[in-house]
């Protein structure tokens, strides 16, 4: 066996459940990983989905436990992490914020130092991204971001998997991917992915609701090596024109409820409706991380239409996170 074929064998083995080079790593942002590492996660996500469809066992996390912390509501993240651990042969515990009262009943570092002694990984959905950083600092086990005010990396990994299913494996670099709406956590992770993977991303938001300058400039800097093209502007029609992918998210995210009236006043031109999607390519796919506020950021007609892949995205949360869990926790 040559050294080169050994490396290739190791990579193929890592995709199909063999030893993972990512054991012990945190996933706080997609920028924590190289393009090869993101590729490995995506390849394992596709592989895990195949195994599950064929009902083949993949109980790589037998006897392992995931602690789940939710400071905000969830349907998809809670259900897919718990079902994912079960399917991998392990177990997940929802620590129920009202019982644990992280940061109130005891400090975040002390919560991390306790969980570190009992479980194999922590998945947390938090208001402040800094809470995830503190958990990661004080726990030696992997900490996975289940959404913060900065980013939503697990969502975007599932979305990249979904785009590849509809547009072809390894074809992401040739697509015009457009995001129309609020430049917040989901957008940031999409921008992170674009910079690392070399994507053409167009982001159209109302003035004052653009994504973080820091996230955009860091992605553009990484994008110099990957040929990424990251455009941020305010015209939703420019983003939609000839797009292969149109992605949107709620106009009022969790924790921003007091801003709802002000947001409803400026966001309507950014609604993903038949007029806007009509500017895109005929085979455009329409994406939304969900939950959707039907009639606000997306119409029923578009969300329930033939080009919508929103429930594929929701399904792929399960597969992508099983890939993440199995690669970070290891067997
Ligand atoms: N998309 C997403 O994270 O959904 P939940 O808020 O229901 O977890
Ligand atoms: N931007 C949304 C995403 C929900 C999955 C929020 O933070 O509420």
Short mmCIF file of C-alpha atoms and ligand atoms in Angstrom, two decimals:
data_model
loop_
_atom_site.label_atom_id
_atom_site.label_comp_id
_atom_site.label_asym_id
_atom_site.label_seq_id
_atom_site.Cartn_x
_atom_site.Cartn_y
_atom_site.Cartn_z
CA UNK A 1 0.00 0.00 0.00
CA UNK A 2 1.43 3.41 -0.95
CA UNK A 3 1.26 6.35 1.47
CA UNK A 4 -1.21 8.06 -0.87
CA UNK A 5 -3.55 5.06 -1.02
CA UNK A 6 -3.31 4.79 2.79
CA UNK A 7 -4.54 8.37 3.12
CA UNK A 8 -7.37 7.69 0.65
CA UNK A 9 -8.33 4.49 2.50
CA UNK A 10 -8.40 6.38 5.81
CA UNK A 11 -10.62 9.08 4.29
CA UNK A 12 -13.01 6.50 2.80
CA UNK A 13 -13.07 4.63 6.10
CA UNK A 14 -13.84 7.86 8.02
CA UNK A 15 -16.84 8.46 5.76
CA UNK A 16 -18.21 4.98 6.36
CA UNK A 17 -17.96 4.86 10.14
CA UNK A 18 -14.25 4.10 10.58
CA UNK A 19 -11.93 6.07 12.89
CA UNK A 20 -12.76 9.75 12.83
CA UNK A 21 -10.10 12.46 12.62
CA UNK A 22 -12.53 14.86 14.33
CA UNK A 23 -12.93 13.10 17.70
CA UNK A 24 -13.09 15.52 20.61
CA UNK A 25 -13.63 18.63 18.48
CA UNK A 26 -16.29 21.24 19.22
CA UNK A 27 -18.71 22.54 16.58
CA UNK A 28 -19.42 26.13 17.58
CA UNK A 29 -19.18 27.58 14.06
CA UNK A 30 -18.57 26.11 10.61
CA UNK A 31 -15.34 28.16 10.61
CA UNK A 32 -13.99 25.65 13.16
CA UNK A 33 -13.50 23.22 10.24
CA UNK A 34 -11.50 23.14 7.01
CA UNK A 35 -13.14 22.49 3.66
CA UNK A 36 -11.90 18.86 3.77
CA UNK A 37 -13.41 18.42 7.23
CA UNK A 38 -16.75 19.88 6.13
CA UNK A 39 -16.60 17.55 3.12
CA UNK A 40 -16.08 14.58 5.46
CA UNK A 41 -19.11 15.58 7.56
CA UNK A 42 -21.25 15.95 4.43
CA UNK A 43 -20.05 12.64 2.98
CA UNK A 44 -20.80 10.86 6.24
CA UNK A 45 -24.23 12.53 6.34
CA UNK A 46 -25.04 11.15 2.87
CA UNK A 47 -23.69 7.73 3.92
CA UNK A 48 -25.68 7.64 7.18
CA UNK A 49 -28.84 8.53 5.29
CA UNK A 50 -28.23 5.60 2.90
CA UNK A 51 -27.65 3.23 5.81
CA UNK A 52 -30.86 4.33 7.46
CA UNK A 53 -32.86 4.02 4.23
CA UNK A 54 -31.50 0.46 3.84
CA UNK A 55 -32.22 -0.20 7.53
CA UNK A 56 -28.62 -1.20 8.08
CA UNK A 57 -27.31 -0.88 11.65
CA UNK A 58 -24.92 1.96 12.46
CA UNK A 59 -24.88 1.88 16.25
CA UNK A 60 -21.56 3.68 16.48
CA UNK A 61 -22.42 5.47 19.74
CA UNK A 62 -23.56 2.46 21.81
CA UNK A 63 -23.58 3.43 25.49
CA UNK A 64 -22.83 7.09 24.77
CA UNK A 65 -24.87 9.99 26.12
CA UNK A 66 -25.61 13.48 24.77
CA UNK A 67 -26.74 16.25 27.14
CA UNK A 68 -29.06 18.77 25.47
CA UNK A 69 -29.51 22.32 26.75
CA UNK A 70 -32.29 24.51 25.32
CA UNK A 71 -32.54 28.13 26.40
CA UNK A 72 -34.99 28.71 23.49
CA UNK A 73 -37.82 26.62 21.99
CA UNK A 74 -37.20 23.92 19.39
CA UNK A 75 -38.97 21.23 17.39
CA UNK A 76 -36.41 20.06 14.80
CA UNK A 77 -33.20 20.41 16.80
CA UNK A 78 -34.54 18.63 19.88
CA UNK A 79 -36.23 15.81 18.00
CA UNK A 80 -33.40 15.16 15.53
CA UNK A 81 -30.61 15.15 18.12
CA UNK A 82 -32.57 12.81 20.37
CA UNK A 83 -33.70 10.48 17.56
CA UNK A 84 -30.18 10.62 16.11
CA UNK A 85 -28.58 9.47 19.36
CA UNK A 86 -31.13 6.65 19.65
CA UNK A 87 -30.43 5.47 16.10
CA UNK A 88 -26.68 5.57 16.79
CA UNK A 89 -27.24 3.28 19.79
CA UNK A 90 -26.80 6.03 22.38
CA UNK A 91 -29.07 8.21 24.47
CA UNK A 92 -29.90 11.92 24.76
CA UNK A 93 -31.08 13.81 27.85
CA UNK A 94 -33.00 17.08 27.55
CA UNK A 95 -31.81 18.96 30.60
CA UNK A 96 -34.94 21.15 30.69
CA UNK A 97 -33.82 24.73 31.22
CA UNK A 98 -36.45 25.46 33.84
CA UNK A 99 -34.96 22.71 36.02
CA UNK A 100 -31.27 23.28 35.38
CA UNK A 101 -31.41 27.11 35.24
CA UNK A 102 -27.92 27.38 33.76
CA UNK A 103 -26.25 30.58 34.96
CA UNK A 104 -28.88 31.09 37.68
CA UNK A 105 -28.86 27.97 39.85
CA UNK A 106 -25.16 27.51 39.10
CA UNK A 107 -22.62 29.09 36.81
CA UNK A 108 -22.10 28.04 33.18
CA UNK A 109 -18.52 26.85 33.94
CA UNK A 110 -19.83 24.69 36.81
CA UNK A 111 -22.54 23.20 34.58
CA UNK A 112 -19.82 22.37 32.03
CA UNK A 113 -17.54 20.81 34.66
CA UNK A 114 -20.39 18.61 35.94
CA UNK A 115 -21.58 17.43 32.51
CA UNK A 116 -17.97 16.69 31.59
CA UNK A 117 -17.94 13.93 34.26
CA UNK A 118 -21.10 12.17 33.08
CA UNK A 119 -21.79 12.48 29.39
CA UNK A 120 -19.93 12.26 26.05
CA UNK A 121 -21.07 15.50 24.38
CA UNK A 122 -23.15 18.62 24.98
CA UNK A 123 -25.51 20.16 22.44
CA UNK A 124 -26.73 23.61 23.46
CA UNK A 125 -29.16 26.17 22.03
CA UNK A 126 -28.41 29.47 23.70
CA UNK A 127 -29.17 33.18 23.54
CA UNK A 128 -25.55 34.31 23.75
CA UNK A 129 -22.90 32.64 21.61
CA UNK A 130 -20.44 33.35 24.44
CA UNK A 131 -22.33 30.80 26.57
CA UNK A 132 -21.29 28.10 24.07
CA UNK A 133 -17.70 29.32 24.22
CA UNK A 134 -17.77 29.08 28.01
CA UNK A 135 -19.22 25.56 27.89
CA UNK A 136 -16.49 24.57 25.43
CA UNK A 137 -13.79 26.15 27.56
CA UNK A 138 -14.78 24.28 30.72
CA UNK A 139 -15.83 20.91 29.24
CA UNK A 140 -13.31 18.58 27.61
CA UNK A 141 -16.07 16.77 25.70
CA UNK A 142 -17.39 18.07 22.34
CA UNK A 143 -19.79 21.03 22.53
CA UNK A 144 -22.17 21.40 19.57
CA UNK A 145 -23.98 24.63 18.72
CA UNK A 146 -27.71 23.97 18.36
CA UNK A 147 -28.29 27.69 17.48
CA UNK A 148 -27.02 30.88 19.05
CA UNK A 149 -27.36 34.61 18.37
CA UNK A 150 -24.33 34.24 16.08
CA UNK A 151 -24.82 31.05 14.09
CA UNK A 152 -26.66 27.81 13.34
CA UNK A 153 -24.01 25.47 11.89
CA UNK A 154 -25.95 22.18 12.16
CA UNK A 155 -28.76 23.73 10.11
CA UNK A 156 -26.44 24.72 7.30
CA UNK A 157 -24.71 21.33 7.18
CA UNK A 158 -28.15 19.73 6.68
CA UNK A 159 -28.91 22.39 4.05
CA UNK A 160 -25.70 21.73 2.13
CA UNK A 161 -26.61 18.04 2.14
CA UNK A 162 -30.05 18.97 0.79
CA UNK A 163 -28.58 21.19 -1.95
CA UNK A 164 -26.27 18.34 -3.02
CA UNK A 165 -29.21 15.91 -3.18
CA UNK A 166 -31.10 18.23 -5.52
CA UNK A 167 -28.20 19.76 -7.48
CA UNK A 168 -25.57 17.02 -7.43
CA UNK A 169 -22.80 15.88 -5.10
CA UNK A 170 -19.79 18.16 -5.32
CA UNK A 171 -21.72 20.69 -7.46
CA UNK A 172 -22.25 23.42 -4.86
CA UNK A 173 -19.50 25.63 -6.27
CA UNK A 174 -21.37 26.09 -9.57
CA UNK A 175 -24.61 27.34 -8.05
CA UNK A 176 -25.98 30.83 -7.48
CA UNK A 177 -27.17 30.49 -3.88
CA UNK A 178 -29.31 33.40 -2.70
CA UNK A 179 -30.51 34.27 0.75
CA UNK A 180 -33.33 36.81 1.02
CA UNK A 181 -34.47 38.20 4.39
CA UNK A 182 -32.93 38.85 7.78
CA UNK A 183 -29.13 38.64 8.03
CA UNK A 184 -28.93 36.76 11.29
CA UNK A 185 -27.68 33.42 12.68
CA UNK A 186 -28.71 31.15 9.78
CA UNK A 187 -27.32 33.64 7.27
CA UNK A 188 -24.03 33.81 9.18
CA UNK A 189 -23.54 30.05 8.97
CA UNK A 190 -24.41 30.11 5.27
CA UNK A 191 -21.76 32.83 4.78
CA UNK A 192 -19.26 30.80 6.86
CA UNK A 193 -19.87 27.80 4.58
CA UNK A 194 -19.56 29.92 1.44
CA UNK A 195 -16.15 31.24 2.45
CA UNK A 196 -14.73 27.83 3.35
CA UNK A 197 -16.27 25.82 0.51
CA UNK A 198 -15.89 28.43 -2.24
CA UNK A 199 -19.56 29.13 -2.96
CA UNK A 200 -21.28 31.95 -4.87
CA UNK A 201 -23.59 33.45 -2.28
CA UNK A 202 -25.89 36.45 -2.67
CA UNK A 203 -27.44 37.91 0.49
CA UNK A 204 -30.24 40.50 0.17
CA UNK A 205 -31.55 42.11 3.36
CA UNK A 206 -33.29 45.36 4.26
CA UNK A 207 -30.95 48.19 5.27
CA UNK A 208 -29.99 47.78 8.90
CA UNK A 209 -30.57 44.02 8.85
CA UNK A 210 -27.39 43.02 7.00
CA UNK A 211 -25.28 40.16 8.35
CA UNK A 212 -22.36 40.89 10.65
CA UNK A 213 -19.46 42.72 8.92
CA UNK A 214 -17.05 40.52 10.81
CA UNK A 215 -18.63 37.29 9.54
CA UNK A 216 -18.70 38.61 5.96
CA UNK A 217 -15.14 39.93 5.93
CA UNK A 218 -13.73 36.76 7.53
CA UNK A 219 -15.55 34.61 4.95
CA UNK A 220 -14.30 36.80 2.09
CA UNK A 221 -10.77 36.45 3.44
CA UNK A 222 -11.07 32.62 3.51
CA UNK A 223 -12.77 32.84 0.15
CA UNK A 224 -9.60 34.20 -1.47
CA UNK A 225 -8.23 30.64 -1.22
CA UNK A 226 -11.45 28.92 -2.31
CA UNK A 227 -12.72 31.30 -5.03
CA UNK A 228 -15.81 32.14 -3.00
CA UNK A 229 -17.93 35.08 -4.18
CA UNK A 230 -19.95 36.59 -1.33
CA UNK A 231 -22.24 39.48 -2.27
CA UNK A 232 -24.28 41.43 0.28
CA UNK A 233 -26.81 44.04 -0.87
CA UNK A 234 -30.39 45.24 -0.36
CA UNK A 235 -32.16 44.27 -3.59
CA UNK A 236 -34.14 41.00 -3.27
CA UNK A 237 -34.78 40.89 -7.03
CA UNK A 238 -31.07 40.93 -7.81
CA UNK A 239 -30.61 37.99 -5.45
CA UNK A 240 -33.52 36.05 -6.94
CA UNK A 241 -32.54 36.63 -10.60
CA UNK A 242 -31.33 33.35 -12.14
CA UNK A 243 -30.82 31.84 -8.69
CA UNK A 244 -30.37 28.08 -8.29
CA UNK A 245 -31.28 28.28 -4.61
CA UNK A 246 -33.43 30.82 -2.76
CA UNK A 247 -33.22 30.55 1.01
CA UNK A 248 -35.15 32.49 3.64
CA UNK A 249 -35.70 32.52 7.40
CA UNK A 250 -38.14 34.20 9.76
CA UNK A 251 -38.11 37.99 9.93
CA UNK A 252 -38.37 37.96 13.73
CA UNK A 253 -36.07 35.40 15.32
CA UNK A 254 -36.47 33.89 18.76
CA UNK A 255 -35.59 36.53 21.34
CA UNK A 256 -36.44 39.47 19.01
CA UNK A 257 -40.20 39.44 19.65
CA UNK A 258 -40.22 43.06 20.92
CA UNK A 259 -38.96 44.15 17.46
CA UNK A 260 -41.72 42.36 15.59
CA UNK A 261 -43.78 45.44 14.61
CA UNK A 262 -40.73 47.36 13.39
CA UNK A 263 -39.57 44.37 11.37
CA UNK A 264 -42.99 43.77 9.82
CA UNK A 265 -42.84 47.35 8.53
CA UNK A 266 -39.62 46.87 6.52
CA UNK A 267 -39.45 43.22 5.51
CA UNK A 268 -42.46 42.70 3.16
CA UNK A 269 -40.45 43.47 -0.06
CA UNK A 270 -38.27 40.50 0.93
CA UNK A 271 -41.13 38.00 1.01
CA UNK A 272 -40.34 34.82 -0.95
CA UNK A 273 -43.44 34.67 -3.12
CA UNK A 274 -44.35 33.63 -6.67
CA UNK A 275 -43.26 36.99 -8.14
CA UNK A 276 -39.80 36.77 -6.58
CA UNK A 277 -39.19 33.08 -7.27
CA UNK A 278 -40.39 33.64 -10.86
CA UNK A 279 -37.12 35.55 -11.44
CA UNK A 280 -35.05 32.48 -10.58
CA UNK A 281 -34.03 29.54 -12.73
CA UNK A 282 -36.85 27.13 -13.55
CA UNK A 283 -35.20 24.43 -11.45
CA UNK A 284 -34.61 26.71 -8.45
CA UNK A 285 -35.00 25.08 -5.05
CA UNK A 286 -36.67 27.01 -2.26
CA UNK A 287 -35.23 26.59 1.21
CA UNK A 288 -36.28 27.59 4.72
CA UNK A 289 -34.78 26.40 7.98
CA UNK A 290 -38.26 26.40 9.62
CA UNK A 291 -40.29 27.22 11.61
CA UNK A 292 -41.96 29.25 8.85
CA UNK A 293 -44.21 32.21 9.46
CA UNK A 294 -46.45 31.54 6.49
CA UNK A 295 -47.65 34.73 4.85
CA UNK A 296 -44.67 36.69 6.18
CA UNK A 297 -41.25 35.64 4.85
CA UNK A 298 -42.74 32.93 2.60
CA UNK A 299 -46.15 32.38 1.04
CA UNK A 300 -48.11 29.14 1.27
CA UNK A 301 -47.95 28.86 -2.51
CA UNK A 302 -44.14 28.84 -2.55
CA UNK A 303 -43.62 26.82 0.60
CA UNK A 304 -46.04 24.12 -0.56
CA UNK A 305 -45.00 24.40 -4.21
CA UNK A 306 -43.09 21.95 -6.38
CA UNK A 307 -39.74 23.73 -5.95
CA UNK A 308 -39.83 23.73 -2.15
CA UNK A 309 -37.38 21.40 -0.36
CA UNK A 310 -38.04 22.65 3.16
CA UNK A 311 -39.04 19.25 4.56
CA UNK A 312 -35.99 17.60 2.97
CA UNK A 313 -33.96 20.13 4.92
CA UNK A 314 -35.83 19.21 8.09
CA UNK A 315 -35.23 15.49 7.44
CA UNK A 316 -31.55 16.08 6.79
CA UNK A 317 -31.10 17.67 10.21
CA UNK A 318 -31.32 14.08 11.45
CA UNK A 319 -28.72 12.65 9.06
CA UNK A 320 -26.28 15.58 9.20
CA UNK A 321 -26.33 15.60 12.99
CA UNK A 322 -25.81 11.84 13.17
CA UNK A 323 -22.71 12.46 11.05
CA UNK A 324 -21.59 15.27 13.36
CA UNK A 325 -22.24 13.27 16.54
CA UNK A 326 -20.52 10.13 15.30
CA UNK A 327 -17.49 12.05 14.01
CA UNK A 328 -17.01 14.27 17.07
CA UNK A 329 -17.80 11.69 19.76
CA UNK A 330 -16.19 8.75 17.92
CA UNK A 331 -16.91 5.08 18.44
N1 LIG B 1 -34.56 24.90 12.18
C1 LIG B 1 -34.52 24.69 13.50
O1 LIG B 1 -33.47 24.78 14.16
O2 LIG B 1 -35.71 24.30 14.03
P1 LIG B 1 -36.09 24.30 15.57
O3 LIG B 1 -36.02 25.71 16.04
O4 LIG B 1 -37.47 23.73 15.64
O5 LIG B 1 -35.09 23.43 16.30
N1 LIG B 2 -33.29 32.76 12.85
C1 LIG B 2 -34.19 31.84 13.51
C2 LIG B 2 -33.81 30.43 13.21
C3 LIG B 2 -34.72 29.40 13.79
C4 LIG B 2 -34.28 28.01 13.50
C5 LIG B 2 -34.16 32.10 14.99
O1 LIG B 2 -33.07 32.34 15.55
O2 LIG B 2 -35.22 32.10 15.62
#
